[in-house]
Short mmCIF file of C-alpha atoms in Angstrom, two decimals:
data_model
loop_
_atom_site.label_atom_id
_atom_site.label_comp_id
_atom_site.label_asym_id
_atom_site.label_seq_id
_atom_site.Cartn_x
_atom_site.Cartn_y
_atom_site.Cartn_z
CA UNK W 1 21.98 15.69 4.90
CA UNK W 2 21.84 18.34 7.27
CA UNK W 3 23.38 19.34 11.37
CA UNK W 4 22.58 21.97 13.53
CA UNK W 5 25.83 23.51 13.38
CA UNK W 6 26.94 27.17 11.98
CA UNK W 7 30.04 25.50 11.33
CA UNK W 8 28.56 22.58 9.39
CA UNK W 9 27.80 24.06 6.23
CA UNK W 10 24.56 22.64 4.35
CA UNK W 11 24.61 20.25 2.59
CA UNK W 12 27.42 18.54 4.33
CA UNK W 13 28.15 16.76 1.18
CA UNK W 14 27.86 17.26 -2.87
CA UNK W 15 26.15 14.24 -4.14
CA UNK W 16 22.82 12.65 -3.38
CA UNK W 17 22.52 11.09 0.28
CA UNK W 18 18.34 10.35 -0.21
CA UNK W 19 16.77 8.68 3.40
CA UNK W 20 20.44 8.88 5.30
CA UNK W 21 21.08 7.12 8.21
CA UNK W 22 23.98 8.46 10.78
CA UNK W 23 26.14 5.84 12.71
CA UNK W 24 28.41 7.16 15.75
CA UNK W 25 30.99 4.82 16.25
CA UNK W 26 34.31 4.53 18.14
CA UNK W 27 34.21 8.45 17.82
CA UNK W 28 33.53 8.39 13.67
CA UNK W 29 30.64 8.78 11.64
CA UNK W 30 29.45 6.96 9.12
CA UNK W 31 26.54 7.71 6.67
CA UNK W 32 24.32 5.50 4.88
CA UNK W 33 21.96 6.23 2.50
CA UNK W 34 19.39 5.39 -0.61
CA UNK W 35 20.84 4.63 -3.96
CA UNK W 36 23.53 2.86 -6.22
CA UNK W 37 27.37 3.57 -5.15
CA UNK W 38 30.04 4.01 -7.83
CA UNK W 39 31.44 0.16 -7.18
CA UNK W 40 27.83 -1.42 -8.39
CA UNK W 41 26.93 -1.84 -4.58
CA UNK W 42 23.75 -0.41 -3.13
CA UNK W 43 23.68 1.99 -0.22
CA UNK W 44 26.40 4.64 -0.96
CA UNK W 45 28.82 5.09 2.84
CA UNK W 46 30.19 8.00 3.62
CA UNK W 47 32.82 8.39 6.70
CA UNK W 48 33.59 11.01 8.44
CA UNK W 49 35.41 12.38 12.02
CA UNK W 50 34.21 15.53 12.36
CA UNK W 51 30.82 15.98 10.82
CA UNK W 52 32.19 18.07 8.03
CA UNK W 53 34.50 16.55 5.95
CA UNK W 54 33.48 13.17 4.31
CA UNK W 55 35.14 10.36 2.36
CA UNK W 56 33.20 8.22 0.02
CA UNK W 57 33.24 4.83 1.19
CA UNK W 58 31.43 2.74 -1.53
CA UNK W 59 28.50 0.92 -1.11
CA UNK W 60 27.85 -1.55 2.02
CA UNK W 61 25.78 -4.30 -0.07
CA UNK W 62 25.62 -6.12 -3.31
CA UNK W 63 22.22 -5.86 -4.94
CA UNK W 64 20.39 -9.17 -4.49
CA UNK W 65 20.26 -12.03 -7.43
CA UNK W 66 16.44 -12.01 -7.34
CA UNK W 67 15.88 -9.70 -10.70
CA UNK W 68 12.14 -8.67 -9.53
CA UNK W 69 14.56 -6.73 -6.80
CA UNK W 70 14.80 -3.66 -8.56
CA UNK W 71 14.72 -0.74 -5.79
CA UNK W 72 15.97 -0.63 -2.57
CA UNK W 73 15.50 1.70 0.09
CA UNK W 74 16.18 3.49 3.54
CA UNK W 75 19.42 1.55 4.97
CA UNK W 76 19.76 1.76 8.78
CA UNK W 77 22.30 -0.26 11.02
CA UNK W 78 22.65 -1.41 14.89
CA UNK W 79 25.20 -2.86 16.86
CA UNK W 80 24.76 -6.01 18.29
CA UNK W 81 26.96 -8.27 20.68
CA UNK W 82 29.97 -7.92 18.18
CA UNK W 83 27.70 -7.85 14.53
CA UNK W 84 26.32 -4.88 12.52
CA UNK W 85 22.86 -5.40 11.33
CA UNK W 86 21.36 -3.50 8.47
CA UNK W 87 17.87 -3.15 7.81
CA UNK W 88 16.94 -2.42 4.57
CA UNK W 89 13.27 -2.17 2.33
CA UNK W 90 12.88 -3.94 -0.95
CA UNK W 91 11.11 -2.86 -4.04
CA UNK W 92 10.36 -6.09 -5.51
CA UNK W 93 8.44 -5.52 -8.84
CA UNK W 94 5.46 -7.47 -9.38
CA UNK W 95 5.48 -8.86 -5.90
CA UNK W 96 5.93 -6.54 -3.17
CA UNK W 97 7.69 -4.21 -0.43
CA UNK W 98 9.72 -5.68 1.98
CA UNK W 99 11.88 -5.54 4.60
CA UNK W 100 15.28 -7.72 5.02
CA UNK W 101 18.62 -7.27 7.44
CA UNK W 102 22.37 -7.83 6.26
CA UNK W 103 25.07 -8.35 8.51
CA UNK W 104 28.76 -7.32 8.68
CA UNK W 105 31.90 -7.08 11.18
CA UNK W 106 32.65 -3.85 9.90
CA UNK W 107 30.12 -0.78 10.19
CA UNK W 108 31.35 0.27 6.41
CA UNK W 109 30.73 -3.58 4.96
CA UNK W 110 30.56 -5.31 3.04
CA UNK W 111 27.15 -6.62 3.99
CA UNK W 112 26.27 -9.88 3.38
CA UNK W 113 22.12 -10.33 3.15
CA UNK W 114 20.90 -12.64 5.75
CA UNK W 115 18.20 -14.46 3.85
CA UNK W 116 15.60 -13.10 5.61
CA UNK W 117 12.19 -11.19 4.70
CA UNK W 118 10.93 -9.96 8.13
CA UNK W 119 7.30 -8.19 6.85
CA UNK W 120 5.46 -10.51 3.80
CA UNK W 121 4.25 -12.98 5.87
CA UNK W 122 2.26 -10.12 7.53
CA UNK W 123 2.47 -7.01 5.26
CA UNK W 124 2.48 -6.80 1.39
CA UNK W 125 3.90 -3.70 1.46
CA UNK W 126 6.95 -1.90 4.22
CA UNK W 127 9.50 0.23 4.29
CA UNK W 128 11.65 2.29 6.20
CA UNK W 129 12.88 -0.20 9.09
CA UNK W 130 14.29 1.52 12.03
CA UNK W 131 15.80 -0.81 14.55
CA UNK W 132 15.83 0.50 18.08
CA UNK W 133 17.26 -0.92 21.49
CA UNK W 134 16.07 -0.18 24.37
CA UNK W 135 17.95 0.44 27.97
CA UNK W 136 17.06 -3.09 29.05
CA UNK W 137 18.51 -4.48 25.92
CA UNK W 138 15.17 -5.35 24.63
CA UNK W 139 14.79 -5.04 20.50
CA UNK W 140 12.13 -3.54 18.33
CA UNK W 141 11.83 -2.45 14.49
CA UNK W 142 9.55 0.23 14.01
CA UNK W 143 8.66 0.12 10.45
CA UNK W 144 6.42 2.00 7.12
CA UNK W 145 3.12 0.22 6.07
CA UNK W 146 -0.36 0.94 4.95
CA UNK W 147 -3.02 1.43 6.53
CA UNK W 148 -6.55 1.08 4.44
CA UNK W 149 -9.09 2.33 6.62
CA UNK W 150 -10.14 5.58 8.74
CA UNK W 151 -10.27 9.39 7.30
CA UNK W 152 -6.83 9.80 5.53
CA UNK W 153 -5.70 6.48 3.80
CA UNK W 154 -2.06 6.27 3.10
CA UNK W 155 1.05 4.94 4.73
CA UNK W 156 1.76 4.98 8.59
CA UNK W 157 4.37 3.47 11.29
CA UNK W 158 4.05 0.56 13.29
CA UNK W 159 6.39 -1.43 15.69
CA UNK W 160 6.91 -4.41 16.43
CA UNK W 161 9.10 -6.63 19.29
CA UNK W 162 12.25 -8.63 17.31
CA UNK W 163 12.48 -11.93 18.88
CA UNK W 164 16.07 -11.97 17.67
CA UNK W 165 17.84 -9.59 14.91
CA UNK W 166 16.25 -12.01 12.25
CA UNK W 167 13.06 -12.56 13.55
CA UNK W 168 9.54 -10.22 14.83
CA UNK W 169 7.00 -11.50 17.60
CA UNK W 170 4.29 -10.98 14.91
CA UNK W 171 2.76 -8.02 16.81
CA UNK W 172 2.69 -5.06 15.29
CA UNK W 173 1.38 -1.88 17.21
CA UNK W 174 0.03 1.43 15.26
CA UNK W 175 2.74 4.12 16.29
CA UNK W 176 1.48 6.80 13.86
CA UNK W 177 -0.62 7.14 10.68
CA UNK W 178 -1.98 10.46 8.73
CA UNK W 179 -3.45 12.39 10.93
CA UNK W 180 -3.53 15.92 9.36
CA UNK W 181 -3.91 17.33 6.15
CA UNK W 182 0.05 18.75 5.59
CA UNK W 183 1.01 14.76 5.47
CA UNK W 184 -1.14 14.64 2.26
CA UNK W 185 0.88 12.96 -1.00
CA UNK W 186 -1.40 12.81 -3.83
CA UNK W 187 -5.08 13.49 -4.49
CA UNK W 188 -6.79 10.98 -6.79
CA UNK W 189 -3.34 8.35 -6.63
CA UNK W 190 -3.99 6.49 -9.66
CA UNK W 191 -1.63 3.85 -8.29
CA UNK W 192 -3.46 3.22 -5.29
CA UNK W 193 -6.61 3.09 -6.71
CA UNK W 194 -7.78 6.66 -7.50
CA UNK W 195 -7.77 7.60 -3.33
CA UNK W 196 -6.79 10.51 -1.77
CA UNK W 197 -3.51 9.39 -0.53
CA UNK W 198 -1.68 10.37 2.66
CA UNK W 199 2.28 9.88 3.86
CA UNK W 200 3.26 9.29 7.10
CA UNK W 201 7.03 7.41 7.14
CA UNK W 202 10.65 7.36 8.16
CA UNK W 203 10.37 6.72 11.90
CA UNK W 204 13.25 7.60 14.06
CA UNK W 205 13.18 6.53 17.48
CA UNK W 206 14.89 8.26 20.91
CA UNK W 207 14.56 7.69 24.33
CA UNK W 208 15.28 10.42 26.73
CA UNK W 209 14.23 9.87 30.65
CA UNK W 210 11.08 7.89 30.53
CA UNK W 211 9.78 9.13 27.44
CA UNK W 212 10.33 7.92 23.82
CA UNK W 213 9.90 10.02 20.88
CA UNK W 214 9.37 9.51 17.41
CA UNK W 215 10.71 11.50 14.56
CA UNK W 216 8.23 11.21 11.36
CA UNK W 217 8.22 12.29 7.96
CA UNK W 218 4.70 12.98 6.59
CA UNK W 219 3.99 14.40 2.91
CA UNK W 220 4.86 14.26 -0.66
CA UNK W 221 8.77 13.84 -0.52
CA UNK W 222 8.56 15.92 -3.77
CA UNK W 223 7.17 18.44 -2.59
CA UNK W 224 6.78 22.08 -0.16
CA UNK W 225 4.80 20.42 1.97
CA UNK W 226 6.93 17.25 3.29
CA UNK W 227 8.49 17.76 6.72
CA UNK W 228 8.93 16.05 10.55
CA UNK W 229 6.85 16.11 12.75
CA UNK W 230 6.84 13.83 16.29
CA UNK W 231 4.80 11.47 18.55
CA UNK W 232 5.56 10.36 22.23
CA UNK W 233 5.40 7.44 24.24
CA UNK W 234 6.09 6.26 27.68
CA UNK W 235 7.18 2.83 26.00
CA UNK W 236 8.16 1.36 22.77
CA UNK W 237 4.67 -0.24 21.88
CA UNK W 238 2.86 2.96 22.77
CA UNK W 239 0.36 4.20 22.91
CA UNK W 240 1.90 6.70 20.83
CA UNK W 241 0.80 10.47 20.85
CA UNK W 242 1.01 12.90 17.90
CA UNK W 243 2.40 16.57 18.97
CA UNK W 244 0.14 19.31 18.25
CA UNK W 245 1.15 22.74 18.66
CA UNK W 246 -0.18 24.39 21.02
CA UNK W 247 -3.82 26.41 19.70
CA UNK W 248 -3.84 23.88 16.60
CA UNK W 249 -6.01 21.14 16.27
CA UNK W 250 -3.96 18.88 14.35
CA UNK W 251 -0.25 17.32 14.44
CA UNK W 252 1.79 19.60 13.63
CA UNK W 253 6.11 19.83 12.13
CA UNK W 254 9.25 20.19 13.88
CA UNK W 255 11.34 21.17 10.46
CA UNK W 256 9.43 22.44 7.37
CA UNK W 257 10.42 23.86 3.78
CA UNK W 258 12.23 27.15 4.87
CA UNK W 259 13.34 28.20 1.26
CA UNK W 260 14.00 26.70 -2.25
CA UNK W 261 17.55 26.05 -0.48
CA UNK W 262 15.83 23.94 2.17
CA UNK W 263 12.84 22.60 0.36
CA UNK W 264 10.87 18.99 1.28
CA UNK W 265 13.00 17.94 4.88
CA UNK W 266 12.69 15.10 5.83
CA UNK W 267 13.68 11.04 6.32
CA UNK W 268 16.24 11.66 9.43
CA UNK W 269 18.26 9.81 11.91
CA UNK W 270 19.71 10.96 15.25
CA UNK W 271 23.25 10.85 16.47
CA UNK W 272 25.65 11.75 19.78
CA UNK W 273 27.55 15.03 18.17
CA UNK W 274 31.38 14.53 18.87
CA UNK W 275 31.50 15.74 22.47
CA UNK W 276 28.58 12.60 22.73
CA UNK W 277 25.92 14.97 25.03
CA UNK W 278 24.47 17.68 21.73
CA UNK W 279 22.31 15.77 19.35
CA UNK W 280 22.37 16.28 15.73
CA UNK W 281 19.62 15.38 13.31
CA UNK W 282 20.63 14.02 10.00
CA UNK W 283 18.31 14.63 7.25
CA UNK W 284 17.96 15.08 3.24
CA UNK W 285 16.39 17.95 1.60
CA UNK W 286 16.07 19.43 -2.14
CA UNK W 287 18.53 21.99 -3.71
CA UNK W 288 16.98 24.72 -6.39
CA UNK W 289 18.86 22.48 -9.00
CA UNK W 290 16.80 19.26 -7.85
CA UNK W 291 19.68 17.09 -8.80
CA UNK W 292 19.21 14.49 -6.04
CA UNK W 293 18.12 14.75 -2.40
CA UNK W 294 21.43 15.62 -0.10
#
């Protein structure tokens, strides 16, 4: 988990904080991320006032009773006429990926899991929600799933109108899919059927003026070549754009491997610094003792 800060030293915090998700709220912070918490919750919290110094938390939800629910992944919250939603991916073994939302009164939790799978009905398989409201209060989730046709194969980000925080309009738009060799994961993917796979993922969603832009995270996580990279939009269902540098021909990155202490950026969120007008971007990247993702 990284800021823009000379004072914020990186990482901001020892242990692993995989896919973390930054929440400003009544002037504190509090961090969310992938992975079991010491209390046998899911989704270790972190809180902190400054952006520096952090206090563990625990974890904001109890794993689910289904026992094909073996992963889960990419936590993000929004506030919402007095509730905290948290949008959350699945790993359900033998089934699919899926998304599903928890709610709390408290951004630290406990969440309670609402019941809900927001994707199967459409997709087998997505990740990475990202809730996102708009000025005029209206909702979307932009969202990780694959896409099967075209030059690169691989995963990509869509969005999609939510009717309510439980429910989408069944619409989903393409945001952004692989579009340029860096955002390749594997050649040959056994797993996906022998295809040269490519990663497109994470979406993180501002609006500034009259544009929207969206953060991305394209690559092999374990790898040199992950990074961000960004699309815009005059509205929330696109059409989206890919930046390209300018002189390049493809989509280019915004935050790349720098050194082995910076290696494979990536999976951010976006929040108000404390003076609530400087921006800081919240992301993990691997140490040289690749003991986690921080």
């Amino acid at each position: 988990m990284k800021g823009f800060s000379a004072t914020r030293c990186n990482p901001v915090h020892p242990l692993p904080m995989a896919d973390p998700f930054l929440l400003k709220w009544n002037g504190a912070y509090y961090a969310f991320a992938t992975g079991p918490a010491p209390d046998g919750r899911i989704f270790p919290v972190l809180h902190s006032t400054d952006l520096v110094h952090w206090t563990p938390l625990g974890g904001a939800l109890e794993p689910l009773a289904d026992p094909a629910a073996r992963d889960y992944w990419a936590p993000e919250v929004i506030y919402l006429n007095g509730t905290f939603y948290l949008y959350y991916a699945v790993v359900a073994w033998g089934r699919d990926h899926h998304i599903r939302v928890a709610t709390s009164q408290d951004p630290a939790g406990p969440y309670r899991d609402a019941g809900v799978d927001l994707t199967s009905r459409r997709h087998p398989w997505a990740i990475d929600p990202h809730p996102f409201q708009d000025e005029d209060g209206s909702l979307y989730l932009f969202y990780t799933v694959e896409f099967w046709d075209g030059r690169r194969i691989g995963s990509g980000n869509v969005v999609d109108r939510l009717v309510d925080p439980f429910t989408l309009a069944g619409d989903p738009r393409e945001v952004t899919r692989p579009c340029a060799e860096w955002q390749e994961f594997m050649r040959a993917r056994a797993e996906k059927g022998g295809v040269d796979w490519y990663t497109v993922e994470g979406p993180c969603v501002l609006r500034r003026g009259q544009r929207y832009y969206q953060l991305y995270s394209g690559g092999n996580y374990g790898r040199a070549n992950y990074g961000l990279g960004y699309a815009v939009a005059d509205h929330p269902l696109g059409p989206w754009s890919p930046w390209v540098p300018p002189g390049e021909t493809e989509p280019g990155k915004v935050l790349r491997t720098q050194s082995p202490l910076l290696f494979g950026p990536g999976h951010n969120s976006v929040a108000p610094g404390p003076d609530n007008v400087e921006l800081y971007c919240c992301y993990h990247a691997w140490q040289p003792d690749r003991a986690g993702r921080r």
